[in-house]
Short mmCIF file of C-alpha atoms and ligand atoms in Angstrom, two decimals:
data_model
loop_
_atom_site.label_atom_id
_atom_site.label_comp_id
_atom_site.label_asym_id
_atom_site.label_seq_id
_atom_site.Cartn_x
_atom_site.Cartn_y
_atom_site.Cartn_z
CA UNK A 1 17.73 176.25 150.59
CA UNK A 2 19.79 174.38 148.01
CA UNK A 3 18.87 170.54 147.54
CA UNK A 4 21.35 168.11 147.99
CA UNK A 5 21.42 164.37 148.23
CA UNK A 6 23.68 161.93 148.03
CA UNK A 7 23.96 157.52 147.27
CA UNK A 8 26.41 156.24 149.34
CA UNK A 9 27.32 152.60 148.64
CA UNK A 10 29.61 150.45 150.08
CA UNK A 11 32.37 149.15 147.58
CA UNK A 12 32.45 145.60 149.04
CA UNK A 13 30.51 143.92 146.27
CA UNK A 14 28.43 144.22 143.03
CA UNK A 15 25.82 146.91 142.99
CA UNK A 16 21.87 144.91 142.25
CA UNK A 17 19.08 146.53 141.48
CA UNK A 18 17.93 147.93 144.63
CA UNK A 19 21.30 150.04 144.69
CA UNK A 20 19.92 151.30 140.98
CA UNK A 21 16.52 151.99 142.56
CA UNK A 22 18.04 154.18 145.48
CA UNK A 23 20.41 155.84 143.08
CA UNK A 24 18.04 156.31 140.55
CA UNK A 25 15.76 158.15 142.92
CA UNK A 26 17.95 160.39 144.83
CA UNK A 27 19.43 161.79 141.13
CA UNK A 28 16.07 162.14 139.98
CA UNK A 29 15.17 164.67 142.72
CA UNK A 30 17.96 166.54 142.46
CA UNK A 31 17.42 167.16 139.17
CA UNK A 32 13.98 168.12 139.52
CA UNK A 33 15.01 170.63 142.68
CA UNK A 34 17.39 171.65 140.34
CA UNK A 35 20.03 170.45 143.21
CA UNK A 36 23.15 168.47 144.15
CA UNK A 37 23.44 164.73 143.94
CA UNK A 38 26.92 163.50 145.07
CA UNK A 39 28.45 160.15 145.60
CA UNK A 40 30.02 158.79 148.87
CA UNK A 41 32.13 155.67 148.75
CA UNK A 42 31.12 154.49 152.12
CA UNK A 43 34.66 152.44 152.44
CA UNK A 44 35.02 152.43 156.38
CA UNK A 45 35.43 148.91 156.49
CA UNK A 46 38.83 148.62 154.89
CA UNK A 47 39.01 144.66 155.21
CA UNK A 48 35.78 144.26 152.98
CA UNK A 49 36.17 147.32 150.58
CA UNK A 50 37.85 146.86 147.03
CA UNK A 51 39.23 149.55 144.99
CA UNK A 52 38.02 146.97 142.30
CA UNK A 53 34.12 147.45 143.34
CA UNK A 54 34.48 151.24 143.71
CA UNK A 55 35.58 151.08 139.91
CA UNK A 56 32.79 148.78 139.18
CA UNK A 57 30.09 151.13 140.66
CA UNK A 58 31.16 154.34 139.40
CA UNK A 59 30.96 152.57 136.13
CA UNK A 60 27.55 151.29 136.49
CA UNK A 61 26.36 154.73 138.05
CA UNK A 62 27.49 156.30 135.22
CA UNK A 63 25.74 153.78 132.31
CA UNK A 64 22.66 154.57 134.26
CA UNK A 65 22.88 158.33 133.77
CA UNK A 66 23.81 159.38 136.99
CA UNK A 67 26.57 161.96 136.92
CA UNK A 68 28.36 163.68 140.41
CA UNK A 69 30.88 165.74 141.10
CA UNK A 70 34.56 164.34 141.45
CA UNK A 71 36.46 163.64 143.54
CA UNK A 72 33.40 162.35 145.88
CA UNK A 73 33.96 161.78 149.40
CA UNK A 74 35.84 158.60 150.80
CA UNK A 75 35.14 157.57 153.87
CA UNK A 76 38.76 156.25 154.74
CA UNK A 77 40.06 159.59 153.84
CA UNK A 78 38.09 161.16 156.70
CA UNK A 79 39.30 159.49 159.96
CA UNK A 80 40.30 162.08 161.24
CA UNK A 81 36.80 164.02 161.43
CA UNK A 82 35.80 161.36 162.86
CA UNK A 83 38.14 160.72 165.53
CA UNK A 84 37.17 164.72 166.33
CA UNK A 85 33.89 163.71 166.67
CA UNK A 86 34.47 160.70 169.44
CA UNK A 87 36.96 162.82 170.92
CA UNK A 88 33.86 165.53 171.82
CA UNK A 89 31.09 162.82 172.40
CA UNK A 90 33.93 161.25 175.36
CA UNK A 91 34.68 164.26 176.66
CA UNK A 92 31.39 164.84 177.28
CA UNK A 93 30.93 161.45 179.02
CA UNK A 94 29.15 160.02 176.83
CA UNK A 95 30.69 157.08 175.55
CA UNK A 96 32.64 153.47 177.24
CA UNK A 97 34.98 151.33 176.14
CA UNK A 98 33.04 147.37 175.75
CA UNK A 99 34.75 144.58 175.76
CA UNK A 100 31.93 142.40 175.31
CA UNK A 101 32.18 139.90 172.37
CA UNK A 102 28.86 138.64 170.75
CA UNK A 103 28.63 135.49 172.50
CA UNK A 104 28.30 137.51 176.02
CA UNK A 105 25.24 139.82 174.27
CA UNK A 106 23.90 136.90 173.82
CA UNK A 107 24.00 135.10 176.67
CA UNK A 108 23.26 138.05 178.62
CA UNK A 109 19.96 139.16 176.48
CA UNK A 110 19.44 135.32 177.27
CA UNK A 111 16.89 135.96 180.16
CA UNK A 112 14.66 139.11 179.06
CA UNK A 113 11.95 140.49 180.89
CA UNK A 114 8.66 140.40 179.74
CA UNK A 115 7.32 143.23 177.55
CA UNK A 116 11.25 144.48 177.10
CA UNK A 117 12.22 144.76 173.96
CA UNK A 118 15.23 142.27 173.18
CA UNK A 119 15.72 143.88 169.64
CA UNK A 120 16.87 147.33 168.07
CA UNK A 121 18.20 148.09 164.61
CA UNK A 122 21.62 146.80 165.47
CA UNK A 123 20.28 143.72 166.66
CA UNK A 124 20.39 142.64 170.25
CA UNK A 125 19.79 145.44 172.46
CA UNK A 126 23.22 145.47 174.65
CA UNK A 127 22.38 145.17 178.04
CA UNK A 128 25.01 147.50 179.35
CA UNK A 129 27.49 145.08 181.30
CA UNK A 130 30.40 147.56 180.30
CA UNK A 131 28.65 150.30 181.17
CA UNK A 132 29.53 150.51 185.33
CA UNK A 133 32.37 148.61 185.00
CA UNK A 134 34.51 151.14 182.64
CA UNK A 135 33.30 153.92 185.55
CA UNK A 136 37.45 154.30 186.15
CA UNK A 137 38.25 154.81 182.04
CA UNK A 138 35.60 156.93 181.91
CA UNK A 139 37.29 159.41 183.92
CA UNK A 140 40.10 159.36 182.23
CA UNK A 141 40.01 162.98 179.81
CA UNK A 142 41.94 160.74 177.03
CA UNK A 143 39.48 158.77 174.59
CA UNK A 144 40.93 154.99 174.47
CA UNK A 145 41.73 154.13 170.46
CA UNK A 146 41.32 150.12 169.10
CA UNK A 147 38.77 149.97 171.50
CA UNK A 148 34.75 148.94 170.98
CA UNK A 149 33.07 152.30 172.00
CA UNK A 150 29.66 152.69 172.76
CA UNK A 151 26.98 155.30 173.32
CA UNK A 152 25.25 155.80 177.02
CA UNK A 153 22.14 156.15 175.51
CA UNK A 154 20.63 156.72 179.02
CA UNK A 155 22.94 159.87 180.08
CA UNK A 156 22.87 161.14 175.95
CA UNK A 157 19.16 161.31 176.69
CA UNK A 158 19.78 163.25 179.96
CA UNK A 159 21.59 165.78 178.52
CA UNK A 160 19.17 166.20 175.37
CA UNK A 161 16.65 166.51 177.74
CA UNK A 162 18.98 168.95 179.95
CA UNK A 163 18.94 170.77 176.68
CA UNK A 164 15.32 171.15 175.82
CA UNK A 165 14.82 173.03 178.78
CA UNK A 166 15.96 176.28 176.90
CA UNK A 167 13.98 175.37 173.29
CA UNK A 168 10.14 174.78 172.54
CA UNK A 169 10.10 171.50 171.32
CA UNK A 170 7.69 169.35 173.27
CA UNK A 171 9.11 167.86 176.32
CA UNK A 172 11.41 165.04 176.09
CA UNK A 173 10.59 164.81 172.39
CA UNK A 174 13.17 164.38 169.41
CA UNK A 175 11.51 164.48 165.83
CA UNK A 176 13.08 164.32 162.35
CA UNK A 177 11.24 164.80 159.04
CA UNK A 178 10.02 162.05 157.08
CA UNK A 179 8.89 162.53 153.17
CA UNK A 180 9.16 159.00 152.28
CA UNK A 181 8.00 155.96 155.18
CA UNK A 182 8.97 153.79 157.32
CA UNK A 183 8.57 149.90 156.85
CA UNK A 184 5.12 150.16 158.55
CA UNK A 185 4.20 153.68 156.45
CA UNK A 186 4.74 156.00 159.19
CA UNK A 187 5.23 159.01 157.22
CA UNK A 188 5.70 163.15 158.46
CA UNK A 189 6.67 164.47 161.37
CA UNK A 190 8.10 161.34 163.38
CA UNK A 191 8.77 162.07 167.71
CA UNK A 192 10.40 159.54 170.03
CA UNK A 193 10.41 160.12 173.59
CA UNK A 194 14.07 159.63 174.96
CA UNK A 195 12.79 156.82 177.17
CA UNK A 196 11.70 154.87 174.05
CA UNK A 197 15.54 155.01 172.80
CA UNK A 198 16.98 154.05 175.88
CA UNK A 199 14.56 151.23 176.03
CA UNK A 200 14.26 150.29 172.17
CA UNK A 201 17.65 151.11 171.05
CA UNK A 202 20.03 151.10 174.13
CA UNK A 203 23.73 151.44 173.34
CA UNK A 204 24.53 151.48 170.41
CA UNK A 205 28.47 150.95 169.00
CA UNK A 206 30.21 154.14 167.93
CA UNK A 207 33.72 152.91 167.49
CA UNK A 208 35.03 149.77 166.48
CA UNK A 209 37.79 148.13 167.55
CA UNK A 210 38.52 147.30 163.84
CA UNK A 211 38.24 149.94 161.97
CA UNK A 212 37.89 152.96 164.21
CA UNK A 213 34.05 155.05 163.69
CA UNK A 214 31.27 153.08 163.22
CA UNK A 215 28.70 153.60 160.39
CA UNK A 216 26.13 155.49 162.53
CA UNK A 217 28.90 158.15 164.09
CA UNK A 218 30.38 158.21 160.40
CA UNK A 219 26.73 159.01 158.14
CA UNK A 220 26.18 161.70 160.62
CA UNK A 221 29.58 163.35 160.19
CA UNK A 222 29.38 162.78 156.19
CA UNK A 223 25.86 163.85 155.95
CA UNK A 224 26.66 167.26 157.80
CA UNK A 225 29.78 167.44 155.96
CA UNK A 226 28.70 167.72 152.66
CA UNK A 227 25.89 169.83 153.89
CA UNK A 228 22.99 166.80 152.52
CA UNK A 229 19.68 168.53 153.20
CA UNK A 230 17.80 165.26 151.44
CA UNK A 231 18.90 161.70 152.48
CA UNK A 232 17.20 159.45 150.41
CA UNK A 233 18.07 155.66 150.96
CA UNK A 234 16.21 152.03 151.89
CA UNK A 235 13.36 151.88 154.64
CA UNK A 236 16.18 149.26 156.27
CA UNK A 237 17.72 152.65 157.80
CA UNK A 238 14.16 153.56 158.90
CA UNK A 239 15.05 153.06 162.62
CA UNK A 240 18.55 153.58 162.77
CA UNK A 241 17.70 157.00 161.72
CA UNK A 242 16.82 158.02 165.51
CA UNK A 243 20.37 156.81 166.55
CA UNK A 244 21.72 159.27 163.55
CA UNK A 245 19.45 162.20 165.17
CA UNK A 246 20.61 161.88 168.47
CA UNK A 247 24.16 161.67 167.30
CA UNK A 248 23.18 165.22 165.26
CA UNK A 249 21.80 166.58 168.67
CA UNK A 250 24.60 165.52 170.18
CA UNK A 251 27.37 167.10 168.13
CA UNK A 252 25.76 170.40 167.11
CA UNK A 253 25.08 169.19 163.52
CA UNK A 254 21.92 169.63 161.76
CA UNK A 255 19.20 166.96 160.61
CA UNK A 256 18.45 166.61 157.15
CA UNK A 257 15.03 165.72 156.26
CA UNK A 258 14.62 161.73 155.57
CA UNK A 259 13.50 160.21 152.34
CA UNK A 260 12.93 156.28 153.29
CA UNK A 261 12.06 154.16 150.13
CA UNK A 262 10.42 150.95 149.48
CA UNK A 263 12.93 148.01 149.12
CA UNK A 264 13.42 145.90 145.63
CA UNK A 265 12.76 142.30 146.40
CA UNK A 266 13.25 139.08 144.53
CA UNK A 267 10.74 136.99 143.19
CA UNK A 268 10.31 135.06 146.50
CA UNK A 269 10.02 138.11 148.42
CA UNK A 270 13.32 138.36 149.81
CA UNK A 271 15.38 142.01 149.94
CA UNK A 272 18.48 142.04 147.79
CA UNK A 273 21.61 141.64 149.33
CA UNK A 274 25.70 142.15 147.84
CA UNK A 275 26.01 138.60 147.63
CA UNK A 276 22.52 138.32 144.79
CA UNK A 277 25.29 138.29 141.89
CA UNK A 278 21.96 137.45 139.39
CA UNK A 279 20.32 141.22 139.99
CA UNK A 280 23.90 142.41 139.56
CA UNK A 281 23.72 145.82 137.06
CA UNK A 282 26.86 144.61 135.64
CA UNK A 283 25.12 141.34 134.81
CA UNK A 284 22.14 142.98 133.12
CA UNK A 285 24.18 145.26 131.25
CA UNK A 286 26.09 142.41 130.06
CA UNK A 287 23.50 140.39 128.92
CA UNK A 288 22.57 143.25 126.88
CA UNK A 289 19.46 145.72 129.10
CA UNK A 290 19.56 149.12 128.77
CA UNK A 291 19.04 151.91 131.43
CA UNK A 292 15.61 151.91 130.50
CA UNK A 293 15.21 148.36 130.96
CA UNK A 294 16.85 148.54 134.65
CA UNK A 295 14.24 151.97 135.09
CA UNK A 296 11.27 149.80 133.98
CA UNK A 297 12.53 146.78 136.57
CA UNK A 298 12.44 149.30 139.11
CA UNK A 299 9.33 151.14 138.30
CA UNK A 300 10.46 154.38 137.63
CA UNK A 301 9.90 154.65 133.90
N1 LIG B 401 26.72 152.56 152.96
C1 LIG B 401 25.39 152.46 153.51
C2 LIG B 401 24.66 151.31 152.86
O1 LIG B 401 25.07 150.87 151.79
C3 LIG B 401 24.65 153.75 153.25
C4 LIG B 401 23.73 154.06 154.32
C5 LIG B 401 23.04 155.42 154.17
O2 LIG B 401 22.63 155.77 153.06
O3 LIG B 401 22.93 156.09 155.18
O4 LIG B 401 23.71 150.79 153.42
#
């Protein structure tokens, strides 16, 4: 099997040193599988993305050593893959229309019950108001657009499990492949139970009202798209990665094997964000480091 990876930043801001580290990493292991590395300009979000910042990165990728094919994938050039792909998860019932705003998640996680967790990787577990109330829409065979859309984890999970009747995976088990770890070092072959995503991840948002897909419908359709066997990016994703392998089950696409890497912190501790101008690559190349330096920072010299 051919390897290939990809980095796929966001163009809504300077790329810091944990972007290099990522980068850095996934290029590296192509090269050594003698494989692909490609670039995705993860641009979904069309009121925060800059053609400015794509230019930026591309340029800093490119100091760094990194080279990719052209022209890489663009998110906002694929909308229409991934309207295909709500269109199949609605008709299959899968998905509501929520017209909850974040004050009402809120106030509704406001009185949880004890040993329930309140908390999944998109934050506050939604506690599924919409989710009788849009019965009616549901019916309906045409998927509502500018609409929040969300998953029903519980009846996704039914149907998985519906599924595994006919294959030999374990019973109400869904695994994916893990070469690097999770924040804790869980590492290998990782299982969830469908009860444990209902419970600990819930329903998640698929569609946005904004700007159409949402980033865990769109990494599955890109990742499957460019045919990525190796996803190599932050432990952050770590848990979000069971919403992308459901999603995978879901839509008849494959699941790549994980690579989750450590994250670069500052001094204090704290994981770089956009906004951390001062571990900007542009900075340190203008203040005069070279790729080895930013290596070396990184620890991969
Ligand atoms: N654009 C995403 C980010 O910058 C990429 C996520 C991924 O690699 O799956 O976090």
């Amino acid at each position: 099997m051919t390897f290939i990876t990809r980095f796929a930043p966001s163009p809504t801001g300077p790329l810091h040193l944990g972007h290099a580290y990522s980068a850095l990493l996934a290029h590296d292991r192509a090269v050594a599988e003698a494989g692909q590395f490609l670039l995705r300009i993860d641009d979904l979000d069309q009121t925060r993305a800059r053609p400015e910042w794509e230019a930026q990165l591309k340029e800093d990728l490119a100091w760094l050593g990194l080279r990719w094919p052209e022209p890489c994938r663009r998110e906002s050039d694929c909308v229409a893959e991934y309207d295909a792909a709500l269109d199949r998860l609605w008709s299959m019932g899968l998905l509501y229309p929520c017209s909850c705003t974040r004050r009402d998640i809120r106030e509704a996680a406001n009185a949880p019950q004890e040993g329930v967790p309140t908390h999944g990787p998109d934050g506050l577990i939604y506690s599924g108001t919409c989710r009788e109330a849009a019965a009616a829409e549901r019916a309906s065979p045409v998927r509502p657009r500018g609409v929040t859309l969300r998953l029903d984890m519980a009846r996704a999970c039914e149907l998985l499990r519906a599924q595994d009747k006919e294959s030999d995976l374990p019973k109400n088990e869904i695994s994916f492949r893990e070469t690097g770890s999770g924040p804790d070092g869980t590492t290998g072959l990782i299982a969830f139970s469908s009860d444990a995503l209902t419970a600990e991840i819930g329903d998640v948002v698929v569609a946005r009202q904004d700007f159409g897909a949402a980033y865990h419908l769109a990494v599955v359709v890109d990742d499957a798209a460019q045919a990525i066997t190796h996803v190599i990016r932050g432990q952050d994703l770590f848990d979000a990665t069971r919403i992308h392998v459901v999603l995978q089950l879901l839509l008849g696409l494959p699941t790549p094997v994980y690579h989750h890497h450590r994250l670069i912190r500052d001094p204090a501790g704290k994981r770089l964000a956009k906004r951390d101008d001062a571990r900007a690559i542009a900075k340190y190349r203008k203040d005069g480091a070279s790729p080895a330096d930013i290596r070396r920072m990184v620890g991969l010299a």
